[in-house]
Amino acid sequence: MIPPMFRLLALCIVGALALAGCSLTKVPTAVATVQTGARQVRLQPSAAAATSTPSASVANALDKAPMPKATEAPPSRCGDDESDRTARRVRANVRVDYQTKSVEVAEIIRFYNREAASLRAIILDVQTNQWEDSFALSQLTVNNQPADFELRLNRLAIGLDAPLDSGCWLEIELKFRLQPAAIRDGLRSYRGFFGYSPRQLNLGHFLPTVAARVAGDWRIHEPIGIGEQVVYDVTDWHVKLSVTGAGEALALAAPGTVTALAGGNWEIELRSSRDFALSLSEEMRRHDLQISDDLAVEVYTFADARINANGLQLDGAEHVLAETEKALAHFGGLFGAYERERFVIVQGDFPDGMEFTGLVFVGGAWFTNFAGGQQNYLTLISVHEIAHQWWYATVGSDSALNPWLDEALATYSEYLFIERFYPAYRNWWWSFRVANFFPQGMVDSNVYEFATAREYINAIYLRGVQMLHNLRVDIGDEAFFNLLRAYLAAGAGQIADPTMFWRQLQPEQRPLTLATRGEYLRVFDDQSLFAAPENAAAQPSAPEESP
C-alpha cells in the first residue's frame, strides 16, 4: 500500500463552458440548465444560431464551398466490401480564413450500420455547438435528400425516412461555418484547443461525426465545466485543407499522413482515429526527430520556448523531443507498440495540455517556465499526453462516466516513465504530483458528481493513481503489466468500461485485490466488476425510435 502521505496532482483539462445551445429546426430557444454537483452551468442559446436560416453572408460563402468528391457508390447501399475498416468515415473540405479565424466546412459522413438492429435515427456529435456563435449550419442532407433534425448543444439528432438496416450504410452531407473564440484568461482558456490566440489557431473536435454506440444506445453527454465528456468511436478522416489570409511562414501541425500542396493547401489522411485536430500558426517552428524508419516525431513551438535560465540557453522543444523518444519506446514495451508513423506535439497557447489521436497540445507555460532537467511540468505533462495515445486513442472509454480509465492510467504512466529513466526522482514524483494535495473521493465517480474541479482531480487522477499502484503491489509487477497489456489488447479500437479492465485479472488474483478495490471503489464486488463489459451486452431487437 502507498503510505497516506502520498497523494497525486493530476493535470486535468478543466474548463468552465459558457456554452451556447442553438435551435435550427424544432428546438425551443429556452435556456438549458445542466446540473453539475452542487452548482449549475447555464447554457445560453445563441441568438445568431436560433433560426434555421443562416445569414446571407454565411449562406453565400458556404454555397461556394464544394462538397468533397463522392466516392463511387455501389448499386445498393447495403453490403460492405471494406468491413475491415471503421464504420465511420469522414471526408471534409475545410477552408480557413486565417485573418478572421473563420472556417467554412463541407463534409460528408458515411456510416455503416454493423449492429444487428435497424436504426431509425442517427445522432451526430457536434462539439463546436457548445460555444456561443461558434457553429452555424446551412445545409444537411441524408443520401442527397433533406432530412428532419434537431440540434441541442453538442447533439444533432437526424430522423430517417426509412430505417437503416443492419449491413447498410448512408451518407450525411453537411455545410457549416465555424467561428472559434479568442482564447481568453480564466477557466474558458482551458478549452483553447478550439480557439485562437494572436499567434495560433487551434481546431480540435471541430468536425461532426456519428456519435458513439455503446450496448445498443447512443452515448453522448451534455457538456459541463468539470472534466471532459467526450465519448468517441474510431473514424477514418480524409481532410482537404485550404488556408487564405496567411503569410508564407504559415505552419500546419496535424496528425496522420499530411501532403503539402501548392498555395496554402494540404491533404490529410488519418485512419482509425477517435478525433481530428490541427493547429495553424505563422510563428511556430518545427523540430523533427526520426526515431526509426517507421516513426517520426515533430514538435512545434514558438520562440519563447527558447529561454535563458541561470545563464544557460535552454530549448524546451529539444528537451521534449528527447523525452518523447524515451516515452514512446518505454510505453511501447510496457503496453504495446505505438502503431502510427508520426507523433506530433504542439505548444498550445492555453493552460495544461490536451490529447488527440496522433497529436497533443502541451501548455505554453510549461515551455516558458522550463528551467532544465526532468523535475518539472514540461517533462511530466508531455509524458502524460503521450500516454493518452494508449489510454484514450487506442483503448477508448467514456470520459464522463468512467474518467479514471484514461486519466488515472495516463497519470500513473508518468510514474512508470520516471521509475524507468530517473529512478532517483521516484519519491519526488509522489510528493510533487501526489502528496501535496491530500485527495479524497472515490475513483469510480463520474464527472457530474463533483462540485469543483479540485474534487474531480483529487478523486479521479490522484486517488486513481494510488489505486493502480496498490494493485501493482497486490499482484506483483509481472502480473500488473500483463494486466495492462491485456486490457489494451481487449479494448483496442473499442469503448471500454471498467468491467473490461477488471476482467483481465486472473481468477487467483481477484481475492488479492479485494482490499484495494474496497478502499478506492464504491462498487467493488466480484459480481459487478467481473461481469460482461457494456459492449458485450445484447443489441436491441427492435428498431430505434426517431428523435
XYZ file of C-alpha atoms in Angstrom:
547
model
C 0.000 0.000 0.000
C 1.090 3.596 -0.542
C 1.640 5.457 2.745
C -1.096 8.022 3.491
C 1.257 10.911 2.729
C 1.399 10.010 -0.942
C -1.143 11.889 -2.964
C -1.334 12.845 -6.636
C -1.743 16.019 -8.584
C -3.170 15.251 -11.999
C -3.157 17.549 -14.918
C -6.815 17.745 -15.784
C -8.319 19.577 -18.665
C -10.937 21.523 -16.793
C -12.761 24.496 -18.097
C -15.934 26.311 -17.447
C -18.082 26.167 -20.538
C -20.074 29.272 -21.296
C -21.997 27.155 -23.743
C -24.436 28.015 -26.440
C -27.280 25.747 -27.429
C -28.946 26.620 -30.692
C -32.067 25.544 -32.493
C -32.050 25.119 -36.226
C -35.337 23.362 -36.765
C -37.511 22.118 -33.936
C -35.702 23.020 -30.734
C -37.161 25.757 -28.494
C -34.768 28.531 -27.542
C -35.291 28.223 -23.809
C -32.205 28.331 -21.664
C -30.899 24.857 -20.841
C -29.502 24.046 -17.437
C -27.133 21.204 -16.641
C -26.802 20.045 -13.064
C -23.175 19.707 -12.019
C -22.997 18.597 -8.447
C -23.565 21.496 -6.092
C -23.695 24.114 -8.813
C -25.158 24.677 -12.240
C -23.687 25.741 -15.541
C -26.185 27.649 -17.630
C -26.071 27.015 -21.330
C -27.239 30.169 -23.063
C -28.768 29.796 -26.537
C -27.055 31.569 -29.374
C -29.328 34.187 -30.895
C -27.400 34.040 -34.149
C -27.963 30.310 -34.477
C -31.500 30.111 -33.135
C -33.068 30.162 -36.580
C -32.964 27.649 -39.397
C -31.835 30.320 -41.878
C -28.173 31.389 -41.734
C -27.161 34.949 -42.502
C -26.864 35.886 -46.176
C -23.099 36.271 -45.970
C -22.653 32.874 -44.349
C -25.043 31.215 -46.775
C -23.292 32.722 -49.796
C -19.876 31.711 -48.543
C -20.935 28.170 -47.813
C -22.731 27.801 -51.124
C -19.348 28.285 -52.769
C -17.735 25.564 -50.689
C -17.622 22.412 -52.821
C -18.673 19.154 -51.281
C -15.934 16.533 -51.104
C -15.896 14.386 -54.197
C -18.246 11.500 -53.555
C -16.763 8.077 -53.905
C -18.413 5.867 -56.464
C -21.422 4.342 -54.751
C -22.178 0.646 -55.127
C -25.507 -0.306 -56.775
C -27.042 -0.858 -53.344
C -26.496 0.903 -50.010
C -26.311 -2.460 -48.323
C -23.275 -4.681 -48.126
C -19.782 -3.625 -47.112
C -16.786 -4.600 -49.180
C -14.493 -2.894 -46.655
C -15.658 -4.480 -43.441
C -12.107 -4.355 -42.123
C -12.374 -0.555 -41.951
C -14.194 1.558 -39.408
C -17.947 2.061 -39.687
C -17.487 5.865 -39.584
C -15.773 7.704 -42.427
C -15.469 11.453 -42.857
C -14.420 13.421 -45.923
C -14.238 17.172 -45.496
C -13.179 20.265 -47.395
C -12.061 22.830 -44.820
C -11.464 26.461 -45.787
C -9.772 28.647 -43.190
C -9.537 32.429 -43.351
C -6.558 32.918 -41.082
C -7.080 36.671 -40.758
C -10.662 36.417 -39.485
C -10.137 32.983 -37.887
C -13.313 31.771 -39.570
C -13.739 28.294 -41.033
C -16.074 27.017 -43.740
C -16.617 23.279 -43.979
C -18.290 20.985 -46.475
C -18.376 17.484 -45.004
C -19.646 14.042 -45.967
C -20.078 11.399 -43.279
C -20.560 7.804 -44.345
C -21.883 5.497 -41.636
C -22.244 1.726 -41.808
C -24.732 0.045 -39.506
C -22.925 -3.047 -38.284
C -25.324 -3.783 -35.450
C -27.983 -6.457 -35.553
C -30.844 -3.971 -35.232
C -32.115 -1.307 -37.596
C -31.666 2.371 -36.729
C -34.469 4.928 -37.105
C -32.285 7.883 -36.217
C -28.659 8.958 -36.405
C -27.041 11.120 -33.725
C -24.106 13.337 -34.615
C -21.632 14.628 -32.052
C -21.159 18.360 -32.720
C -18.781 19.588 -30.052
C -18.357 23.082 -31.509
C -22.034 23.897 -30.915
C -21.245 24.182 -27.198
C -19.874 27.655 -27.825
C -21.975 30.715 -28.481
C -21.961 31.784 -32.138
C -19.311 29.173 -32.998
C -21.340 26.831 -35.222
C -23.780 27.806 -37.994
C -25.281 25.011 -40.078
C -26.551 25.915 -43.534
C -27.213 22.538 -45.146
C -27.919 18.962 -44.078
C -28.999 16.110 -46.299
C -29.127 12.340 -45.946
C -28.419 10.405 -49.132
C -28.848 13.672 -51.063
C -32.307 14.270 -49.602
C -33.379 16.846 -46.975
C -33.891 15.355 -43.520
C -35.588 16.404 -40.295
C -33.178 17.129 -37.492
C -32.859 18.915 -34.194
C -29.743 20.368 -32.625
C -29.316 20.690 -28.881
C -25.890 21.734 -27.714
C -23.494 19.010 -28.908
C -26.229 16.572 -30.012
C -27.634 16.675 -33.551
C -30.428 14.119 -33.976
C -31.420 13.191 -37.537
C -34.669 11.351 -38.224
C -34.563 8.837 -41.056
C -37.414 8.376 -43.524
C -36.658 4.654 -43.595
C -34.748 2.532 -41.084
C -31.064 1.965 -41.690
C -30.974 -1.807 -41.697
C -28.124 -3.919 -40.442
C -25.382 -4.160 -43.042
C -26.459 -0.962 -44.822
C -24.946 2.497 -44.977
C -25.907 6.097 -45.550
C -24.208 9.406 -46.271
C -24.856 12.634 -44.414
C -23.785 15.860 -46.097
C -23.212 18.993 -44.039
C -22.224 22.565 -44.787
C -21.446 24.817 -41.871
C -19.397 27.748 -40.693
C -17.225 27.848 -37.577
C -16.111 30.904 -35.672
C -13.729 29.862 -32.896
C -13.471 32.279 -29.999
C -10.376 34.039 -28.769
C -8.506 32.138 -26.074
C -9.132 34.261 -23.005
C -7.878 34.177 -19.454
C -9.701 32.177 -16.808
C -11.428 28.838 -17.000
C -12.514 29.247 -20.626
C -8.862 29.240 -21.619
C -8.611 25.534 -20.761
C -10.646 24.794 -23.885
C -8.159 26.590 -26.098
C -7.829 23.547 -28.336
C -10.807 25.101 -30.180
C -9.879 28.764 -30.283
C -7.246 31.249 -31.314
C -4.576 33.487 -29.850
C -2.715 36.304 -31.625
C -0.253 33.715 -32.927
C -2.152 30.403 -33.175
C -5.433 28.910 -34.423
C -6.382 25.541 -32.929
C -9.119 23.351 -34.344
C -9.859 20.384 -32.104
C -13.119 18.425 -32.022
C -14.316 20.661 -34.850
C -15.674 18.145 -37.367
C -19.001 16.469 -36.500
C -19.045 12.699 -36.533
C -21.528 9.946 -35.763
C -21.864 9.615 -32.009
C -20.606 6.545 -30.222
C -22.779 3.467 -29.807
C -22.456 1.558 -26.541
C -24.566 -1.509 -25.788
C -27.056 -0.562 -28.494
C -27.541 3.017 -27.313
C -26.184 6.363 -28.455
C -23.590 7.607 -25.994
C -23.249 11.382 -25.969
C -23.193 13.577 -22.866
C -24.162 17.132 -22.140
C -21.101 19.301 -21.570
C -20.278 20.778 -18.184
C -17.383 22.749 -16.793
C -15.638 19.915 -14.967
C -13.515 17.270 -16.651
C -14.336 16.028 -20.132
C -17.490 14.471 -21.510
C -16.477 13.120 -24.923
C -17.067 9.524 -25.985
C -15.697 8.712 -29.426
C -15.652 5.618 -31.546
C -12.978 5.369 -34.213
C -13.416 7.169 -37.532
C -11.469 7.390 -40.787
C -10.745 11.033 -41.687
C -9.832 12.482 -45.077
C -9.497 16.261 -44.944
C -8.610 18.751 -47.653
C -7.450 21.971 -46.006
C -7.167 25.357 -47.695
C -5.887 28.422 -45.835
C -6.104 32.023 -47.025
C -5.113 35.275 -45.354
C -1.808 33.933 -44.027
C 1.825 34.587 -44.842
C 4.347 32.224 -46.345
C 5.596 31.308 -42.877
C 2.324 29.568 -42.033
C 2.922 26.180 -40.408
C 0.433 23.342 -40.087
C 0.625 20.817 -37.258
C -1.614 17.846 -37.990
C -1.600 14.081 -37.395
C -1.679 11.242 -39.882
C -0.362 11.433 -43.433
C -0.029 15.089 -44.419
C 0.602 16.070 -48.028
C 1.540 19.702 -48.646
C 0.151 21.119 -51.884
C 0.703 24.478 -53.527
C -0.877 27.725 -52.380
C -1.693 27.017 -48.745
C -3.370 23.679 -49.367
C -2.892 20.349 -47.639
C -4.425 16.905 -47.774
C -4.590 14.911 -44.544
C -5.437 11.238 -44.088
C -5.964 9.805 -40.608
C -7.270 6.263 -40.232
C -8.988 4.692 -37.212
C -8.790 7.791 -35.050
C -11.134 8.899 -32.291
C -10.838 12.545 -33.288
C -9.240 15.004 -35.664
C -7.335 18.126 -34.627
C -4.895 20.587 -36.161
C -3.067 23.797 -35.330
C -2.019 26.687 -37.572
C 0.472 29.456 -36.907
C 2.768 31.862 -38.716
C 5.174 31.768 -35.779
C 5.572 28.093 -34.926
C 8.841 26.395 -35.770
C 9.098 22.655 -36.299
C 11.622 20.289 -34.695
C 11.976 16.795 -36.152
C 13.251 13.528 -34.813
C 13.282 10.362 -36.912
C 13.163 7.671 -34.255
C 13.106 4.794 -36.724
C 12.178 4.025 -40.313
C 8.578 3.682 -39.112
C 8.233 6.542 -36.634
C 8.885 10.288 -36.763
C 8.220 12.865 -34.031
C 7.513 16.535 -34.671
C 7.416 19.255 -32.014
C 6.001 22.691 -32.869
C 6.974 25.570 -30.590
C 7.257 29.353 -30.508
C 10.337 31.476 -29.972
C 9.593 31.783 -26.255
C 10.302 28.050 -25.840
C 13.970 29.048 -26.024
C 14.873 30.638 -22.734
C 17.852 31.756 -20.689
C 17.759 30.080 -17.275
C 20.523 30.897 -14.833
C 22.842 31.735 -17.682
C 22.012 28.574 -19.606
C 20.395 28.598 -23.038
C 17.563 26.064 -22.934
C 15.300 24.871 -25.716
C 12.106 23.262 -24.475
C 11.446 21.728 -27.867
C 14.718 19.807 -27.875
C 14.002 18.624 -24.330
C 10.531 17.406 -25.310
C 11.903 15.592 -28.352
C 14.394 13.693 -26.196
C 11.830 12.739 -23.536
C 9.248 11.784 -26.168
C 11.629 9.312 -27.748
C 12.112 7.652 -24.363
C 8.407 7.637 -23.516
C 7.267 6.170 -26.829
C 9.853 3.402 -26.580
C 9.115 2.615 -22.921
C 5.348 2.633 -23.210
C 5.562 0.609 -26.388
C 7.486 -2.040 -24.475
C 5.221 -1.973 -21.428
C 1.799 -1.707 -23.071
C 2.106 -2.437 -26.778
C 3.665 -0.750 -29.791
C 2.728 2.752 -30.899
C 1.415 1.851 -34.324
C 1.279 5.207 -36.113
C 4.060 6.588 -38.287
C 4.032 10.108 -36.822
C 3.520 11.734 -33.453
C 3.044 15.482 -33.099
C 3.382 17.743 -30.037
C 2.240 21.374 -30.205
C 2.984 24.191 -27.781
C -0.520 25.401 -27.039
C -1.450 28.950 -26.123
C -3.693 27.632 -23.355
C -3.049 26.015 -19.961
C -2.020 22.435 -19.229
C -2.457 20.069 -22.160
C -4.906 18.116 -24.285
C -4.754 14.761 -26.009
C -5.872 13.889 -29.510
C -5.023 10.914 -31.688
C -1.511 11.335 -33.048
C -1.308 14.938 -31.826
C -1.225 16.502 -28.373
C -1.032 20.014 -27.002
C 1.275 20.921 -24.133
C 0.564 24.240 -22.436
C 2.822 27.150 -23.297
C 3.564 27.944 -19.648
C 5.340 24.619 -19.253
C 7.738 25.637 -22.042
C 8.361 29.204 -20.893
C 8.894 28.142 -17.264
C 11.269 25.302 -18.157
C 14.491 25.553 -16.158
C 16.187 22.365 -17.301
C 16.224 18.808 -16.005
C 13.291 16.465 -15.601
C 11.716 17.631 -12.334
C 9.204 19.924 -13.983
C 5.792 20.050 -15.589
C 7.159 20.243 -19.126
C 8.510 16.719 -18.749
C 5.551 15.268 -16.852
C 2.759 16.813 -18.890
C 4.424 15.834 -22.166
C 4.718 12.262 -20.904
C 1.126 12.322 -19.615
C -0.251 13.368 -23.010
C 1.932 10.820 -24.777
C 0.471 8.091 -22.555
C -3.006 9.027 -23.777
C -2.031 7.502 -27.134
C -2.601 4.186 -25.355
C -5.168 5.219 -22.728
C -7.693 7.050 -24.940
C -6.540 6.929 -28.544
C -6.060 3.146 -28.647
C -8.445 1.886 -25.988
C -11.300 4.335 -25.638
C -13.612 4.908 -22.707
C -16.411 7.159 -21.508
C -14.637 10.234 -20.159
C -17.790 11.445 -18.405
C -18.951 8.252 -16.685
C -15.627 6.409 -16.280
C -12.950 9.122 -16.398
C -10.385 7.146 -14.395
C -9.946 4.616 -17.179
C -7.846 7.029 -19.201
C -6.781 9.746 -16.759
C -5.564 7.582 -13.880
C -3.708 5.312 -16.292
C -2.102 8.259 -18.110
C -1.022 9.796 -14.815
C 0.406 6.544 -13.481
C 2.289 6.240 -16.761
C 4.197 9.366 -15.698
C 5.462 7.444 -12.676
C 6.403 4.463 -14.830
C 8.449 6.811 -17.003
C 10.221 8.374 -14.004
C 10.775 4.941 -12.480
C 12.460 3.700 -15.644
C 14.627 6.665 -16.656
C 15.056 8.749 -13.498
C 14.632 6.360 -10.539
C 16.247 8.819 -8.141
C 13.202 11.043 -8.637
C 10.558 8.480 -7.679
C 9.917 9.920 -4.218
C 9.959 13.413 -5.679
C 7.244 12.415 -8.133
C 4.981 11.044 -5.403
C 5.450 14.188 -3.374
C 5.226 16.677 -6.220
C 2.353 15.036 -8.059
C 0.582 13.342 -5.172
C 1.433 14.119 -1.575
C 0.813 17.846 -1.620
C -2.895 17.557 -2.402
C -4.291 15.113 0.168
C -7.039 13.800 -2.118
C -10.352 12.307 -1.126
C -13.121 10.713 -3.150
C -13.945 7.501 -4.911
C -12.179 6.556 -8.105
C -15.307 5.213 -9.826
C -17.139 8.548 -9.638
C -18.400 10.277 -12.777
C -17.770 13.907 -13.686
C -21.322 15.010 -12.883
C -20.859 14.184 -9.192
C -18.321 16.918 -8.467
C -18.969 20.492 -7.415
C -15.419 21.676 -8.136
C -12.556 20.786 -10.440
C -10.318 20.208 -7.419
C -12.621 17.486 -6.090
C -12.676 15.852 -9.508
C -8.888 15.890 -9.836
C -8.390 14.502 -6.371
C -10.744 11.567 -6.795
C -10.100 10.568 -10.415
C -6.434 11.318 -11.040
C -4.930 11.318 -7.589
C -6.790 8.529 -5.877
C -6.822 6.692 -9.199
C -3.052 6.554 -9.368
C -2.891 5.345 -5.770
C -5.303 2.543 -6.618
C -3.240 1.448 -9.612
C -0.033 1.379 -7.604
C -1.675 -0.637 -4.863
C -2.947 -3.124 -7.449
C 0.628 -3.489 -8.621
C 1.705 -4.235 -5.047
C -1.185 -6.694 -4.609
C -0.388 -8.905 -7.597
C 3.260 -8.107 -8.365
C 4.955 -6.331 -11.240
C 4.770 -9.084 -13.841
C 1.067 -9.708 -13.305
C 0.314 -5.973 -13.186
C 1.948 -5.221 -16.528
C 0.307 -8.310 -18.002
C -2.982 -6.802 -16.810
C -2.297 -3.516 -18.600
C -1.269 -5.260 -21.809
C -4.326 -7.495 -21.706
C -6.620 -4.502 -21.148
C -5.086 -2.658 -24.082
C -5.436 -5.693 -26.339
C -9.052 -6.275 -25.299
C -10.058 -2.633 -25.672
C -8.086 -1.582 -28.755
C -10.450 0.182 -31.124
C -13.299 -0.230 -28.623
C -15.025 1.871 -25.980
C -14.107 0.107 -22.757
C -15.957 0.187 -19.473
C -14.461 -0.702 -16.060
C -15.518 -4.339 -16.279
C -13.254 -4.750 -19.313
C -10.325 -3.630 -17.178
C -11.161 -5.753 -14.136
C -11.949 -8.858 -16.182
C -8.299 -9.018 -17.224
C -7.395 -10.084 -13.684
C -6.833 -13.804 -13.384
C -9.236 -15.636 -11.026
C -6.496 -16.267 -8.470
C -5.604 -12.541 -8.467
C -9.084 -11.287 -7.652
C -9.052 -12.025 -3.911
C -5.606 -10.411 -3.674
C -7.056 -7.112 -4.917
C -10.260 -7.081 -2.857
C -8.934 -4.759 -0.137
C -7.645 -2.258 -2.691
C -10.896 -2.336 -4.601
C -12.834 -1.789 -1.397
C -10.692 1.195 -0.453
C -10.967 3.083 -3.749
C -14.227 1.955 -5.364
C -17.839 2.247 -4.306
C -18.748 -0.764 -6.428
C -16.067 -3.368 -5.862
C -17.743 -6.769 -5.519
C -16.761 -9.560 -7.878
C -20.206 -9.917 -9.432
C -20.271 -6.274 -10.538
C -16.673 -5.847 -11.649
C -16.169 -9.117 -13.448
C -19.418 -9.078 -15.405
C -19.503 -8.878 -19.187
C -18.463 -5.421 -20.431
C -21.072 -2.999 -21.755
C -20.340 -3.529 -25.410
C -20.846 -7.267 -24.984
C -24.455 -6.681 -23.988
C -27.156 -7.924 -26.302
C -28.156 -5.475 -29.006
C -31.770 -4.296 -29.034
C -34.057 -6.406 -31.178
C -36.426 -3.578 -32.114
C -35.609 -0.579 -34.314
C -34.770 2.632 -32.546
C -37.323 5.355 -32.113
C -36.986 8.560 -34.110
C -35.803 11.635 -32.223
